[in-house]
């Protein structure tokens, strides 16, 4: 009888252990997914800031610069002054546009629309200068983005700088 009670105790403890492990696993998956979403948001913000810095350098000094695009999400040229990255998330962020960063010529803003996170880099028109994005591809999932100063022309008395984005 003593041998049977040890086996029953072992089986009960084993089942309790499996139940506790399963419960912990089920309840922790939501936390892991939230951490993944927060990491994706942070990565998108860093990419947009870095892209903005590289564009500013190309505008000021010419030439070309490249940036590693580490997100597995599309980047889109919405119009000649706006770049956007969007992807689904399961964490709460503001449901209205908030500026993440801004400077004299541009700003980065983000919002949650439904369950889709949207982040944009915008170069609004100014009285003294207009920046335009051009590309052969307007939606891409690149690994590298190359920024090139394509041309500068005057429309009226305002210079227009065209920035070519090459998605590789």
C-alpha positions as protocol buffer text, in pm:
chain_id: "A"
residue {
  index: 1
  type: UNK
  ca { x: 0 y: 0 z: 0 }
}
residue {
  index: 2
  type: UNK
  ca { x: 288 y: 234 z: 74 }
}
residue {
  index: 3
  type: UNK
  ca { x: 420 y: 206 z: -284 }
}
residue {
  index: 4
  type: UNK
  ca { x: 79 y: 292 z: -432 }
}
residue {
  index: 5
  type: UNK
  ca { x: 35 y: 608 z: -222 }
}
residue {
  index: 6
  type: UNK
  ca { x: 375 y: 740 z: -338 }
}
residue {
  index: 7
  type: UNK
  ca { x: 271 y: 692 z: -702 }
}
residue {
  index: 8
  type: UNK
  ca { x: -64 y: 865 z: -641 }
}
residue {
  index: 9
  type: UNK
  ca { x: 111 y: 1158 z: -467 }
}
residue {
  index: 10
  type: UNK
  ca { x: 360 y: 1183 z: -756 }
}
residue {
  index: 11
  type: UNK
  ca { x: 80 y: 1182 z: -1017 }
}
residue {
  index: 12
  type: UNK
  ca { x: -119 y: 1447 z: -825 }
}
residue {
  index: 13
  type: UNK
  ca { x: 187 y: 1672 z: -785 }
}
residue {
  index: 14
  type: UNK
  ca { x: 274 y: 1622 z: -1151 }
}
residue {
  index: 15
  type: UNK
  ca { x: -79 y: 1720 z: -1260 }
}
residue {
  index: 16
  type: UNK
  ca { x: -78 y: 2025 z: -1029 }
}
residue {
  index: 17
  type: UNK
  ca { x: 258 y: 2130 z: -1177 }
}
residue {
  index: 18
  type: UNK
  ca { x: 126 y: 2097 z: -1532 }
}
residue {
  index: 19
  type: UNK
  ca { x: -187 y: 2296 z: -1441 }
}
residue {
  index: 20
  type: UNK
  ca { x: 22 y: 2576 z: -1285 }
}
residue {
  index: 21
  type: UNK
  ca { x: 260 y: 2585 z: -1581 }
}
residue {
  index: 22
  type: UNK
  ca { x: -29 y: 2592 z: -1829 }
}
residue {
  index: 23
  type: UNK
  ca { x: -202 y: 2873 z: -1640 }
}
residue {
  index: 24
  type: UNK
  ca { x: 117 y: 3078 z: -1627 }
}
residue {
  index: 25
  type: UNK
  ca { x: 177 y: 3022 z: -1998 }
}
residue {
  index: 26
  type: UNK
  ca { x: -178 y: 3118 z: -2099 }
}
residue {
  index: 27
  type: UNK
  ca { x: -181 y: 3436 z: -1890 }
}
residue {
  index: 28
  type: UNK
  ca { x: 169 y: 3545 z: -1994 }
}
residue {
  index: 29
  type: UNK
  ca { x: 115 y: 3525 z: -2372 }
}
residue {
  index: 30
  type: UNK
  ca { x: -76 y: 3854 z: -2365 }
}
residue {
  index: 31
  type: UNK
  ca { x: 212 y: 4024 z: -2186 }
}
residue {
  index: 32
  type: UNK
  ca { x: 464 y: 3886 z: -2437 }
}
residue {
  index: 33
  type: UNK
  ca { x: 249 y: 4007 z: -2729 }
}
residue {
  index: 34
  type: UNK
  ca { x: 223 y: 4354 z: -2573 }
}
residue {
  index: 35
  type: UNK
  ca { x: 601 y: 4366 z: -2535 }
}
residue {
  index: 36
  type: UNK
  ca { x: 642 y: 4267 z: -2900 }
}
residue {
  index: 37
  type: UNK
  ca { x: 399 y: 4543 z: -3007 }
}
residue {
  index: 38
  type: UNK
  ca { x: 577 y: 4803 z: -2794 }
}
residue {
  index: 39
  type: UNK
  ca { x: 909 y: 4698 z: -2948 }
}
residue {
  index: 40
  type: UNK
  ca { x: 762 y: 4734 z: -3300 }
}
residue {
  index: 41
  type: UNK
  ca { x: 627 y: 5083 z: -3216 }
}
residue {
  index: 42
  type: UNK
  ca { x: 965 y: 5189 z: -3076 }
}
residue {
  index: 43
  type: UNK
  ca { x: 1142 y: 5050 z: -3380 }
}
residue {
  index: 44
  type: UNK
  ca { x: 906 y: 5238 z: -3616 }
}
residue {
  index: 45
  type: UNK
  ca { x: 963 y: 5562 z: -3423 }
}
residue {
  index: 46
  type: UNK
  ca { x: 1341 y: 5517 z: -3438 }
}
residue {
  index: 47
  type: UNK
  ca { x: 1332 y: 5441 z: -3810 }
}
residue {
  index: 48
  type: UNK
  ca { x: 1124 y: 5752 z: -3883 }
}
residue {
  index: 49
  type: UNK
  ca { x: 1354 y: 5973 z: -3673 }
}
residue {
  index: 50
  type: UNK
  ca { x: 1663 y: 5828 z: -3839 }
}
residue {
  index: 51
  type: UNK
  ca { x: 1505 y: 5862 z: -4184 }
}
residue {
  index: 52
  type: UNK
  ca { x: 1424 y: 6225 z: -4106 }
}
residue {
  index: 53
  type: UNK
  ca { x: 1783 y: 6293 z: -3995 }
}
residue {
  index: 54
  type: UNK
  ca { x: 1924 y: 6134 z: -4312 }
}
residue {
  index: 55
  type: UNK
  ca { x: 1681 y: 6331 z: -4532 }
}
residue {
  index: 56
  type: UNK
  ca { x: 1785 y: 6653 z: -4356 }
}
residue {
  index: 57
  type: UNK
  ca { x: 2151 y: 6571 z: -4422 }
}
residue {
  index: 58
  type: UNK
  ca { x: 2086 y: 6499 z: -4789 }
}
residue {
  index: 59
  type: UNK
  ca { x: 1886 y: 6824 z: -4823 }
}
residue {
  index: 60
  type: UNK
  ca { x: 2166 y: 7023 z: -4662 }
}
residue {
  index: 61
  type: UNK
  ca { x: 2474 y: 6855 z: -4806 }
}
residue {
  index: 62
  type: UNK
  ca { x: 2359 y: 6660 z: -5112 }
}
residue {
  index: 63
  type: UNK
  ca { x: 2477 y: 6314 z: -5205 }
}
residue {
  index: 64
  type: UNK
  ca { x: 2302 y: 6004 z: -5078 }
}
residue {
  index: 65
  type: UNK
  ca { x: 2263 y: 5814 z: -4754 }
}
residue {
  index: 66
  type: UNK
  ca { x: 2121 y: 5476 z: -4661 }
}
residue {
  index: 67
  type: UNK
  ca { x: 1928 y: 5345 z: -4365 }
}
residue {
  index: 68
  type: UNK
  ca { x: 1865 y: 4986 z: -4255 }
}
residue {
  index: 69
  type: UNK
  ca { x: 1491 y: 4921 z: -4246 }
}
residue {
  index: 70
  type: UNK
  ca { x: 1453 y: 4660 z: -3972 }
}
residue {
  index: 71
  type: UNK
  ca { x: 1072 y: 4643 z: -3964 }
}
residue {
  index: 72
  type: UNK
  ca { x: 887 y: 4368 z: -4143 }
}
residue {
  index: 73
  type: UNK
  ca { x: 615 y: 4615 z: -4243 }
}
residue {
  index: 74
  type: UNK
  ca { x: 540 y: 4819 z: -4555 }
}
residue {
  index: 75
  type: UNK
  ca { x: 652 y: 5178 z: -4586 }
}
residue {
  index: 76
  type: UNK
  ca { x: 439 y: 5392 z: -4815 }
}
residue {
  index: 77
  type: UNK
  ca { x: 475 y: 5728 z: -4986 }
}
residue {
  index: 78
  type: UNK
  ca { x: 123 y: 5866 z: -4929 }
}
residue {
  index: 79
  type: UNK
  ca { x: 181 y: 6188 z: -5119 }
}
residue {
  index: 80
  type: UNK
  ca { x: 482 y: 6396 z: -5220 }
}
residue {
  index: 81
  type: UNK
  ca { x: 537 y: 6516 z: -4862 }
}
residue {
  index: 82
  type: UNK
  ca { x: 433 y: 6216 z: -4645 }
}
residue {
  index: 83
  type: UNK
  ca { x: 587 y: 5877 z: -4564 }
}
residue {
  index: 84
  type: UNK
  ca { x: 384 y: 5628 z: -4358 }
}
residue {
  index: 85
  type: UNK
  ca { x: 435 y: 5296 z: -4182 }
}
residue {
  index: 86
  type: UNK
  ca { x: 129 y: 5113 z: -4048 }
}
residue {
  index: 87
  type: UNK
  ca { x: 70 y: 4777 z: -3883 }
}
residue {
  index: 88
  type: UNK
  ca { x: -177 y: 4609 z: -3643 }
}
residue {
  index: 89
  type: UNK
  ca { x: -109 y: 4617 z: -3269 }
}
residue {
  index: 90
  type: UNK
  ca { x: -283 y: 4509 z: -2948 }
}
residue {
  index: 91
  type: UNK
  ca { x: -167 y: 4783 z: -2710 }
}
residue {
  index: 92
  type: UNK
  ca { x: -327 y: 5116 z: -2636 }
}
residue {
  index: 93
  type: UNK
  ca { x: -177 y: 5430 z: -2781 }
}
residue {
  index: 94
  type: UNK
  ca { x: -357 y: 5760 z: -2841 }
}
residue {
  index: 95
  type: UNK
  ca { x: -634 y: 5748 z: -3100 }
}
residue {
  index: 96
  type: UNK
  ca { x: -551 y: 6098 z: -3222 }
}
residue {
  index: 97
  type: UNK
  ca { x: -241 y: 6237 z: -3390 }
}
residue {
  index: 98
  type: UNK
  ca { x: 44 y: 6317 z: -3153 }
}
residue {
  index: 99
  type: UNK
  ca { x: 381 y: 6455 z: -3259 }
}
residue {
  index: 100
  type: UNK
  ca { x: 670 y: 6229 z: -3170 }
}
residue {
  index: 101
  type: UNK
  ca { x: 931 y: 6475 z: -3292 }
}
residue {
  index: 102
  type: UNK
  ca { x: 944 y: 6794 z: -3491 }
}
residue {
  index: 103
  type: UNK
  ca { x: 1194 y: 7041 z: -3623 }
}
residue {
  index: 104
  type: UNK
  ca { x: 1190 y: 7345 z: -3849 }
}
residue {
  index: 105
  type: UNK
  ca { x: 1107 y: 7156 z: -4171 }
}
residue {
  index: 106
  type: UNK
  ca { x: 939 y: 6831 z: -4068 }
}
residue {
  index: 107
  type: UNK
  ca { x: 761 y: 6633 z: -3800 }
}
residue {
  index: 108
  type: UNK
  ca { x: 687 y: 6271 z: -3708 }
}
residue {
  index: 109
  type: UNK
  ca { x: 339 y: 6191 z: -3579 }
}
residue {
  index: 110
  type: UNK
  ca { x: 155 y: 5874 z: -3476 }
}
residue {
  index: 111
  type: UNK
  ca { x: -188 y: 5745 z: -3383 }
}
residue {
  index: 112
  type: UNK
  ca { x: -397 y: 5431 z: -3340 }
}
residue {
  index: 113
  type: UNK
  ca { x: -682 y: 5391 z: -3588 }
}
residue {
  index: 114
  type: UNK
  ca { x: -894 y: 5089 z: -3494 }
}
residue {
  index: 115
  type: UNK
  ca { x: -620 y: 4839 z: -3419 }
}
residue {
  index: 116
  type: UNK
  ca { x: -383 y: 4982 z: -3684 }
}
residue {
  index: 117
  type: UNK
  ca { x: -84 y: 5184 z: -3563 }
}
residue {
  index: 118
  type: UNK
  ca { x: 9 y: 5462 z: -3807 }
}
residue {
  index: 119
  type: UNK
  ca { x: 329 y: 5668 z: -3797 }
}
residue {
  index: 120
  type: UNK
  ca { x: 405 y: 5939 z: -4052 }
}
residue {
  index: 121
  type: UNK
  ca { x: 700 y: 6155 z: -4148 }
}
residue {
  index: 122
  type: UNK
  ca { x: 570 y: 6480 z: -4299 }
}
residue {
  index: 123
  type: UNK
  ca { x: 747 y: 6767 z: -4474 }
}
residue {
  index: 124
  type: UNK
  ca { x: 474 y: 7031 z: -4502 }
}
residue {
  index: 125
  type: UNK
  ca { x: 498 y: 7306 z: -4760 }
}
residue {
  index: 126
  type: UNK
  ca { x: 668 y: 7622 z: -4639 }
}
residue {
  index: 127
  type: UNK
  ca { x: 677 y: 7967 z: -4793 }
}
residue {
  index: 128
  type: UNK
  ca { x: 1049 y: 7946 z: -4861 }
}
residue {
  index: 129
  type: UNK
  ca { x: 1097 y: 7577 z: -4955 }
}
residue {
  index: 130
  type: UNK
  ca { x: 909 y: 7265 z: -5061 }
}
residue {
  index: 131
  type: UNK
  ca { x: 1039 y: 6910 z: -5019 }
}
residue {
  index: 132
  type: UNK
  ca { x: 896 y: 6634 z: -5242 }
}
residue {
  index: 133
  type: UNK
  ca { x: 947 y: 6258 z: -5217 }
}
residue {
  index: 134
  type: UNK
  ca { x: 971 y: 6060 z: -5538 }
}
residue {
  index: 135
  type: UNK
  ca { x: 1029 y: 5691 z: -5596 }
}
residue {
  index: 136
  type: UNK
  ca { x: 977 y: 5420 z: -5854 }
}
residue {
  index: 137
  type: UNK
  ca { x: 788 y: 5221 z: -5590 }
}
residue {
  index: 138
  type: UNK
  ca { x: 535 y: 5386 z: -5361 }
}
residue {
  index: 139
  type: UNK
  ca { x: 470 y: 5089 z: -5129 }
}
residue {
  index: 140
  type: UNK
  ca { x: 753 y: 4857 z: -5030 }
}
residue {
  index: 141
  type: UNK
  ca { x: 887 y: 4627 z: -4761 }
}
residue {
  index: 142
  type: UNK
  ca { x: 1258 y: 4704 z: -4804 }
}
residue {
  index: 143
  type: UNK
  ca { x: 1561 y: 4603 z: -4604 }
}
residue {
  index: 144
  type: UNK
  ca { x: 1753 y: 4919 z: -4701 }
}
residue {
  index: 145
  type: UNK
  ca { x: 1626 y: 5265 z: -4795 }
}
residue {
  index: 146
  type: UNK
  ca { x: 1860 y: 5490 z: -4992 }
}
residue {
  index: 147
  type: UNK
  ca { x: 1794 y: 5864 z: -4983 }
}
residue {
  index: 148
  type: UNK
  ca { x: 1923 y: 6073 z: -5275 }
}
residue {
  index: 149
  type: UNK
  ca { x: 1892 y: 6438 z: -5364 }
}
residue {
  index: 150
  type: UNK
  ca { x: 1733 y: 6408 z: -5707 }
}
residue {
  index: 151
  type: UNK
  ca { x: 1688 y: 6768 z: -5823 }
}
residue {
  index: 152
  type: UNK
  ca { x: 1628 y: 7124 z: -5715 }
}
residue {
  index: 153
  type: UNK
  ca { x: 1407 y: 7351 z: -5919 }
}
residue {
  index: 154
  type: UNK
  ca { x: 1231 y: 7679 z: -5870 }
}
residue {
  index: 155
  type: UNK
  ca { x: 855 y: 7707 z: -5897 }
}
residue {
  index: 156
  type: UNK
  ca { x: 784 y: 8076 z: -5885 }
}
residue {
  index: 157
  type: UNK
  ca { x: 1028 y: 8210 z: -5630 }
}
residue {
  index: 158
  type: UNK
  ca { x: 1019 y: 7900 z: -5410 }
}
residue {
  index: 159
  type: UNK
  ca { x: 1279 y: 7623 z: -5449 }
}
residue {
  index: 160
  type: UNK
  ca { x: 1152 y: 7265 z: -5465 }
}
residue {
  index: 161
  type: UNK
  ca { x: 1392 y: 6989 z: -5359 }
}
residue {
  index: 162
  type: UNK
  ca { x: 1305 y: 6643 z: -5484 }
}
residue {
  index: 163
  type: UNK
  ca { x: 1427 y: 6357 z: -5268 }
}
residue {
  index: 164
  type: UNK
  ca { x: 1443 y: 6016 z: -5435 }
}
residue {
  index: 165
  type: UNK
  ca { x: 1381 y: 5717 z: -5210 }
}
residue {
  index: 166
  type: UNK
  ca { x: 1514 y: 5386 z: -5335 }
}
residue {
  index: 167
  type: UNK
  ca { x: 1369 y: 5080 z: -5162 }
}
residue {
  index: 168
  type: UNK
  ca { x: 1596 y: 4774 z: -5180 }
}
